Amino acid sequence: MNIVRKIFGGDIRQLGMVAALVVLIVYFQIKTGGLTLDPNNVNNIIQGNAYILVLAIGMVLVIIAGHIDLSVGSVSAFVGIVVAIAIRDWSLPWPLGILLGLALGALVGVWQGFWVARVGIPAFIVTLAGMLFFRGANQYVGKSNTVPVPDGFQVIGSGSLPEVGPNTGYNNLTVLLGILGCVAIVYGALRSRARLKKIGAQVEESWAMWTRLALICVAILGAMFLIASGRKGFPVSGLILVVLVLVYGFVTSKTILGRHIYAVGGNRHAAELSGVKSRQINFFVMANMAVLAALAGMMFVARSTASGPFDGVGWELDAIAAVFIGGAAVTGGVGTVVGSIVGGLVMAVLNNGLQLEGVGADATQMIKGLVLLIAVAFDVYNKSQGRPSIIGLFLRNRDRNRADGPGEQTAIAEENPAESEVRSTSSTIRSDG
Amino acid sequence: MSNDAPVGAASAPAAGLHEVILEMRHITKEFPGVKALSDVDMTVRRGEIHAICGENGAGKSTLMKVLSGVHPHGSYTGEILWNGHPAQFSTIRDSEHAGIVIIHQELALIPELSIAENIFLGNEQTRRGAIDWVLTQRRAAELLERVGLFEDPMTKVKDIGVGKQQLVEIAKALSKDVQLLILDEPTAALNESDSQHLLQIMDGLRGRGVTCIMISHKLNEIEQISDAITIIRDGRSIETLRVREDGVDENRIIRGMVGRDLESRFPEHTPHIGEVFFEVDNWRVQHPVRADRLVVKDASFFVRHGEIVGFAGLMGAGRTELMRSIFGRSYGTVLAGRILKDGKELHLKHVRDAIEAGLAYVTEDRKTLGLNLLDDIKRTTVSAKLSRITDGLVINESEEFRFAEQYRKELRTKTPTVEEGVSKLSGGNQQKVVLAKWLFTEPDLLILDEPTRGIDVGAKYEIYGIIQRLADQGKGVVVVSSELPELLGLADRIYTIAEGAITGCLDKGEADQESLMRLMTKNTTRTQANAVS
């Protein structure tokens, strides 16, 4: 156990969801006689869930900031139909159609952000209204018809990396992508280690770092070679997703904007008294969510080759489920982009595996509901024990050497009740009237 | 002593002039690490108004919580005799059943319900299982008459002012056949005329034989209405004064409240005071919700380089409101006034402007306003000025670590690593992290609101040392505190503030607890009333 902890850092529980994902894959791989890790099936899982995972990225920011967005499915559908009609009826070239869709998403985001951040209406209400409004708008614009999209447009949904270069028996670009990914991860780890050493911080033992890097690289290369051995290369929608994960992972963990989102969700008053403009943050997360919803909607339309009146029904719930399975807290301030992706993948693999096994949609729904409940219950239980959430801190803490002492939690118990008493009386005076 | 079920107003004052209704003996209450009450005695006679006085945190509220069963029997030692019999209250319900009702500072009324519904909440007037609205209204009207409130019982509570809400609370208490009414700071939120009305009502209740215990900071009101005063200091009962017999006046109460010597709880320090660099001029602030209330009334003050300036005032005097409105308008609406720094006027529209201008404000409410308890020390330290460690877009995490370590060492924060979550630290160490967060912004003026609240003595000493070092670096430090000894030991100059107005400014040499307390309790309402309306 100690070895595992050294390799992955932090608490062993934080790996719970990653472990659950691996266990699920292995279980279904055996149960389905190897169908799960068939290259085509892997491609299928990625393409069939990329749009939900794109939504989950936007949703985790919204939830970290302490809000919720119920409108994403309807916004996706609305943008999808407008783009499909624009391409068909105004003979708009499809790349311009994508730009139009993103711009429309931004417009919707400005609208919802205005009500949440400026007027101060809870996002739950604003987006519930948006859910109704944009569902209706989709059917109004499309007259409840299905509108097809051209082949070019379909690339973002069902396209794959093309075959280039010598015939190696693998899709060369896919393999190259995997190699590049591994190089980048190793380089990043070494650089941060060097910097930590330079300022005299304690760094982990090198064997632990190398073992971790080796495991990650094996996983990446394994997946890439697996996909590359199939009929098609890595899906374009997966590529879009990877780029978004990198960008948003960076924004949330390494930029001022990201810090401010966590600060607003963690304690809005304290954040404001530290100079954070919480209205701007709220506006940003809502607007950003709508843009990503627009992208997700177009990816889905591209994959299903047409936009229809019932696209996007229930997507908001899938995205929210992914975020909470991924360790975010309902009260805000906690959550990670990567955690949400892992949460989304757990749902995706579960869905796919049960389908391959021939389990009906009814039972699948029931199982998914229970998985969500159990995952969050596990998290809540851990927190009530004073431990960090499973995955909420997983990647934030990965490089850390925590001094895990048994007496770590005792300080909380030492809190002085007389003190809180004084504080409660003073706050009432201030808030009287 | 007659214990034959004296019910409410039925027991006339004639039942004996010195009949004792309540006796609390040797009450000791400990919280983990703190002795909140230590061997407290208090005797209350039937039909009197008995005031409890003491500084903030002296243990007044704790004592009342012991009496009313909020701190159940068994969680304290000592004995409560109620009408001559030992009483063991485990819940508020028990004490209410016995006829003791406590009215908290934070009114427990439900704004969306009517006055009548609130009065009979939990005690609904029913007939055959359904609420009898006729009876409810009639009885409510009777009770309202007794407290001199002439409102329709069906008016919603949110539509009447705080003063009237207070009366509704009393009516509610009377509906329960109260024998002993405890009022915690009943007039703190009221204006002068509402306060006087409330005092009249209390006087009327006394005439009907209801005993009152009143916690208050307003010494003039206590002097005016109470029959007896018990003074509590540092969790001990010091004395009980009989107002008529002992000829008590405000000065006598103050002496009882503060009568302790200054221990050497402060590091040695020689101030190096420079020029004036920060001035606030005729600062006027309106309450964020109630437009008719001024919370800061034309306050002016200045701070010099290297100077520690104290602000003394009772709770609710407007100290925090003044400081927060200066700090980027994070409280209320600023109606008038100027802020000058180094001779130039500052326009601080947002907290970020204030930080950029070299101001820092450490809040009195560490957990609600000062910290994101989900964060670790490292992230908290840099959170008020992330731009300082950002290259282009990216937060430089090794710089973050370096600064966090630097401040950890400088302030001697006790923690295994700077990656520890702030929620796991003790109060004193949390306060050091908050200080680190504001020192990281490199301020010229530090405003510290109750910097040692809820911190043990050892950590206080360290915090005082830090404050003195900051002043020696040439920074101006403003310390707001409810603890007069703290201000007297630390500050070079002390302003007093009462009801939103600055009532005085004393140099270290001329200030003592009595003179400060006199200025802090100075009644400015009458002179200011015209300005408000």
PDB file of N, CA and C in Angstrom, chain B residues 456-503:
ATOM      1  N   ASP B 456      -5.631  31.839  21.544  1.00  0.00           N
ATOM      2  CA  ASP B 456      -5.173  31.702  22.923  1.00  0.00           C
ATOM      3  C   ASP B 456      -4.050  32.698  23.231  1.00  0.00           C
ATOM      4  N   VAL B 457      -3.739  32.803  24.511  1.00  0.00           N
ATOM      5  CA  VAL B 457      -2.870  33.885  24.967  1.00  0.00           C
ATOM      6  C   VAL B 457      -1.486  33.854  24.316  1.00  0.00           C
ATOM      7  N   GLY B 458      -0.938  32.656  24.181  1.00  0.00           N
ATOM      8  CA  GLY B 458       0.403  32.557  23.600  1.00  0.00           C
ATOM      9  C   GLY B 458       0.438  33.098  22.183  1.00  0.00           C
ATOM     10  N   ALA B 459      -0.556  32.683  21.392  1.00  0.00           N
ATOM     11  CA  ALA B 459      -0.603  33.123  19.995  1.00  0.00           C
ATOM     12  C   ALA B 459      -0.865  34.624  19.926  1.00  0.00           C
ATOM     13  N   LYS B 460      -1.643  35.144  20.880  1.00  0.00           N
ATOM     14  CA  LYS B 460      -1.896  36.580  20.901  1.00  0.00           C
ATOM     15  C   LYS B 460      -0.586  37.341  21.012  1.00  0.00           C
ATOM     16  N   TYR B 461       0.257  36.887  21.924  1.00  0.00           N
ATOM     17  CA  TYR B 461       1.545  37.552  22.138  1.00  0.00           C
ATOM     18  C   TYR B 461       2.332  37.593  20.840  1.00  0.00           C
ATOM     19  N   GLU B 462       2.321  36.477  20.119  1.00  0.00           N
ATOM     20  CA  GLU B 462       3.052  36.432  18.843  1.00  0.00           C
ATOM     21  C   GLU B 462       2.458  37.393  17.829  1.00  0.00           C
ATOM     22  N   ILE B 463       1.125  37.432  17.778  1.00  0.00           N
ATOM     23  CA  ILE B 463       0.462  38.330  16.824  1.00  0.00           C
ATOM     24  C   ILE B 463       0.787  39.782  17.170  1.00  0.00           C
ATOM     25  N   TYR B 464       0.817  40.115  18.468  1.00  0.00           N
ATOM     26  CA  TYR B 464       1.181  41.477  18.857  1.00  0.00           C
ATOM     27  C   TYR B 464       2.584  41.798  18.358  1.00  0.00           C
ATOM     28  N   GLY B 465       3.488  40.832  18.515  1.00  0.00           N
ATOM     29  CA  GLY B 465       4.857  41.048  18.057  1.00  0.00           C
ATOM     30  C   GLY B 465       4.907  41.316  16.564  1.00  0.00           C
ATOM     31  N   ILE B 466       4.113  40.549  15.806  1.00  0.00           N
ATOM     32  CA  ILE B 466       4.075  40.735  14.352  1.00  0.00           C
ATOM     33  C   ILE B 466       3.566  42.139  14.028  1.00  0.00           C
ATOM     34  N   ILE B 467       2.512  42.563  14.725  1.00  0.00           N
ATOM     35  CA  ILE B 467       1.939  43.890  14.456  1.00  0.00           C
ATOM     36  C   ILE B 467       2.981  44.966  14.719  1.00  0.00           C
ATOM     37  N   GLN B 468       3.727  44.813  15.813  1.00  0.00           N
ATOM     38  CA  GLN B 468       4.747  45.816  16.134  1.00  0.00           C
ATOM     39  C   GLN B 468       5.860  45.826  15.096  1.00  0.00           C
ATOM     40  N   ARG B 469       6.256  44.657  14.631  1.00  0.00           N
ATOM     41  CA  ARG B 469       7.310  44.610  13.605  1.00  0.00           C
ATOM     42  C   ARG B 469       6.843  45.310  12.326  1.00  0.00           C
ATOM     43  N   LEU B 470       5.581  45.097  11.974  1.00  0.00           N
ATOM     44  CA  LEU B 470       5.052  45.737  10.758  1.00  0.00           C
ATOM     45  C   LEU B 470       5.100  47.251  10.899  1.00  0.00           C
ATOM     46  N   ALA B 471       4.737  47.736  12.081  1.00  0.00           N
ATOM     47  CA  ALA B 471       4.778  49.180  12.303  1.00  0.00           C
ATOM     48  C   ALA B 471       6.221  49.676  12.194  1.00  0.00           C
ATOM     49  N   ASP B 472       7.142  48.892  12.712  1.00  0.00           N
ATOM     50  CA  ASP B 472       8.544  49.318  12.657  1.00  0.00           C
ATOM     51  C   ASP B 472       9.074  49.354  11.231  1.00  0.00           C
ATOM     52  N   GLN B 473       8.420  48.610  10.339  1.00  0.00           N
ATOM     53  CA  GLN B 473       8.810  48.685   8.922  1.00  0.00           C
ATOM     54  C   GLN B 473       8.261  49.951   8.272  1.00  0.00           C
ATOM     55  N   GLY B 474       7.547  50.769   9.034  1.00  0.00           N
ATOM     56  CA  GLY B 474       7.028  52.021   8.496  1.00  0.00           C
ATOM     57  C   GLY B 474       5.598  51.926   8.011  1.00  0.00           C
ATOM     58  N   LYS B 475       4.995  50.746   8.118  1.00  0.00           N
ATOM     59  CA  LYS B 475       3.604  50.624   7.706  1.00  0.00           C
ATOM     60  C   LYS B 475       2.701  51.268   8.762  1.00  0.00           C
ATOM     61  N   GLY B 476       1.534  51.696   8.321  1.00  0.00           N
ATOM     62  CA  GLY B 476       0.522  52.126   9.275  1.00  0.00           C
ATOM     63  C   GLY B 476      -0.339  50.928   9.624  1.00  0.00           C
ATOM     64  N   VAL B 477      -0.658  50.757  10.901  1.00  0.00           N
ATOM     65  CA  VAL B 477      -1.485  49.624  11.290  1.00  0.00           C
ATOM     66  C   VAL B 477      -2.696  50.136  12.065  1.00  0.00           C
ATOM     67  N   VAL B 478      -3.878  49.747  11.610  1.00  0.00           N
ATOM     68  CA  VAL B 478      -5.102  50.081  12.328  1.00  0.00           C
ATOM     69  C   VAL B 478      -5.588  48.811  13.008  1.00  0.00           C
ATOM     70  N   VAL B 479      -5.789  48.868  14.314  1.00  0.00           N
ATOM     71  CA  VAL B 479      -6.271  47.691  15.029  1.00  0.00           C
ATOM     72  C   VAL B 479      -7.643  48.009  15.616  1.00  0.00           C
ATOM     73  N   VAL B 480      -8.634  47.252  15.172  1.00  0.00           N
ATOM     74  CA  VAL B 480      -9.977  47.370  15.730  1.00  0.00           C
ATOM     75  C   VAL B 480     -10.121  46.261  16.753  1.00  0.00           C
ATOM     76  N   SER B 481     -10.557  46.603  17.961  1.00  0.00           N
ATOM     77  CA  SER B 481     -10.663  45.545  18.950  1.00  0.00           C
ATOM     78  C   SER B 481     -11.745  45.857  19.978  1.00  0.00           C
ATOM     79  N   SER B 482     -12.367  44.790  20.481  1.00  0.00           N
ATOM     80  CA  SER B 482     -13.330  44.944  21.562  1.00  0.00           C
ATOM     81  C   SER B 482     -12.639  44.852  22.901  1.00  0.00           C
ATOM     82  N   GLU B 483     -11.403  44.397  22.884  1.00  0.00           N
ATOM     83  CA  GLU B 483     -10.707  44.212  24.150  1.00  0.00           C
ATOM     84  C   GLU B 483      -9.888  45.448  24.461  1.00  0.00           C
ATOM     85  N   LEU B 484     -10.345  46.203  25.434  1.00  0.00           N
ATOM     86  CA  LEU B 484      -9.647  47.444  25.757  1.00  0.00           C
ATOM     87  C   LEU B 484      -8.207  47.212  26.205  1.00  0.00           C
ATOM     88  N   PRO B 485      -7.938  46.221  27.044  1.00  0.00           N
ATOM     89  CA  PRO B 485      -6.541  46.017  27.442  1.00  0.00           C
ATOM     90  C   PRO B 485      -5.630  45.807  26.235  1.00  0.00           C
ATOM     91  N   GLU B 486      -6.168  45.137  25.227  1.00  0.00           N
ATOM     92  CA  GLU B 486      -5.377  44.894  24.025  1.00  0.00           C
ATOM     93  C   GLU B 486      -5.018  46.213  23.360  1.00  0.00           C
ATOM     94  N   LEU B 487      -5.999  47.093  23.215  1.00  0.00           N
ATOM     95  CA  LEU B 487      -5.735  48.374  22.573  1.00  0.00           C
ATOM     96  C   LEU B 487      -4.778  49.214  23.415  1.00  0.00           C
ATOM     97  N   LEU B 488      -4.985  49.213  24.718  1.00  0.00           N
ATOM     98  CA  LEU B 488      -4.128  50.022  25.580  1.00  0.00           C
ATOM     99  C   LEU B 488      -2.690  49.515  25.553  1.00  0.00           C
ATOM    100  N   GLY B 489      -2.544  48.210  25.408  1.00  0.00           N
ATOM    101  CA  GLY B 489      -1.196  47.656  25.403  1.00  0.00           C
ATOM    102  C   GLY B 489      -0.495  47.824  24.071  1.00  0.00           C
ATOM    103  N   LEU B 490      -1.284  47.928  23.000  1.00  0.00           N
ATOM    104  CA  LEU B 490      -0.698  47.833  21.668  1.00  0.00           C
ATOM    105  C   LEU B 490      -0.652  49.175  20.953  1.00  0.00           C
ATOM    106  N   ALA B 491      -1.708  49.979  21.092  1.00  0.00           N
ATOM    107  CA  ALA B 491      -1.858  51.122  20.192  1.00  0.00           C
ATOM    108  C   ALA B 491      -1.089  52.344  20.690  1.00  0.00           C
ATOM    109  N   ASP B 492      -0.638  53.153  19.719  1.00  0.00           N
ATOM    110  CA  ASP B 492       0.005  54.415  20.054  1.00  0.00           C
ATOM    111  C   ASP B 492      -1.038  55.514  20.239  1.00  0.00           C
ATOM    112  N   ARG B 493      -2.195  55.310  19.609  1.00  0.00           N
ATOM    113  CA  ARG B 493      -3.253  56.301  19.676  1.00  0.00           C
ATOM    114  C   ARG B 493      -4.564  55.542  19.493  1.00  0.00           C
ATOM    115  N   ILE B 494      -5.606  55.963  20.191  1.00  0.00           N
ATOM    116  CA  ILE B 494      -6.865  55.212  20.121  1.00  0.00           C
ATOM    117  C   ILE B 494      -8.032  56.136  19.799  1.00  0.00           C
ATOM    118  N   TYR B 495      -8.755  55.774  18.748  1.00  0.00           N
ATOM    119  CA  TYR B 495     -10.018  56.462  18.464  1.00  0.00           C
ATOM    120  C   TYR B 495     -11.137  55.680  19.127  1.00  0.00           C
ATOM    121  N   THR B 496     -12.170  56.384  19.603  1.00  0.00           N
ATOM    122  CA  THR B 496     -13.350  55.665  20.084  1.00  0.00           C
ATOM    123  C   THR B 496     -14.489  55.941  19.122  1.00  0.00           C
ATOM    124  N   ILE B 497     -15.325  54.960  18.971  1.00  0.00           N
ATOM    125  CA  ILE B 497     -16.438  55.077  18.036  1.00  0.00           C
ATOM    126  C   ILE B 497     -17.698  54.565  18.716  1.00  0.00           C
ATOM    127  N   ALA B 498     -18.765  55.352  18.595  1.00  0.00           N
ATOM    128  CA  ALA B 498     -20.032  54.949  19.190  1.00  0.00           C
ATOM    129  C   ALA B 498     -21.145  55.283  18.216  1.00  0.00           C
ATOM    130  N   GLU B 499     -22.001  54.328  17.975  1.00  0.00           N
ATOM    131  CA  GLU B 499     -23.142  54.509  17.076  1.00  0.00           C
ATOM    132  C   GLU B 499     -22.740  55.164  15.762  1.00  0.00           C
ATOM    133  N   GLY B 500     -21.630  54.714  15.214  1.00  0.00           N
ATOM    134  CA  GLY B 500     -21.227  55.166  13.880  1.00  0.00           C
ATOM    135  C   GLY B 500     -20.425  56.441  13.856  1.00  0.00           C
ATOM    136  N   ALA B 501     -20.290  57.120  14.982  1.00  0.00           N
ATOM    137  CA  ALA B 501     -19.549  58.379  14.976  1.00  0.00           C
ATOM    138  C   ALA B 501     -18.290  58.235  15.813  1.00  0.00           C
ATOM    139  N   ILE B 502     -17.237  58.929  15.379  1.00  0.00           N
ATOM    140  CA  ILE B 502     -16.016  58.928  16.176  1.00  0.00           C
ATOM    141  C   ILE B 502     -16.218  59.910  17.321  1.00  0.00           C
ATOM    142  N   THR B 503     -16.076  59.395  18.546  1.00  0.00           N
ATOM    143  CA  THR B 503     -16.417  60.220  19.711  1.00  0.00           C
ATOM    144  C   THR B 503     -15.176  60.725  20.444  1.00  0.00           C
TER     145      THR B 503
END
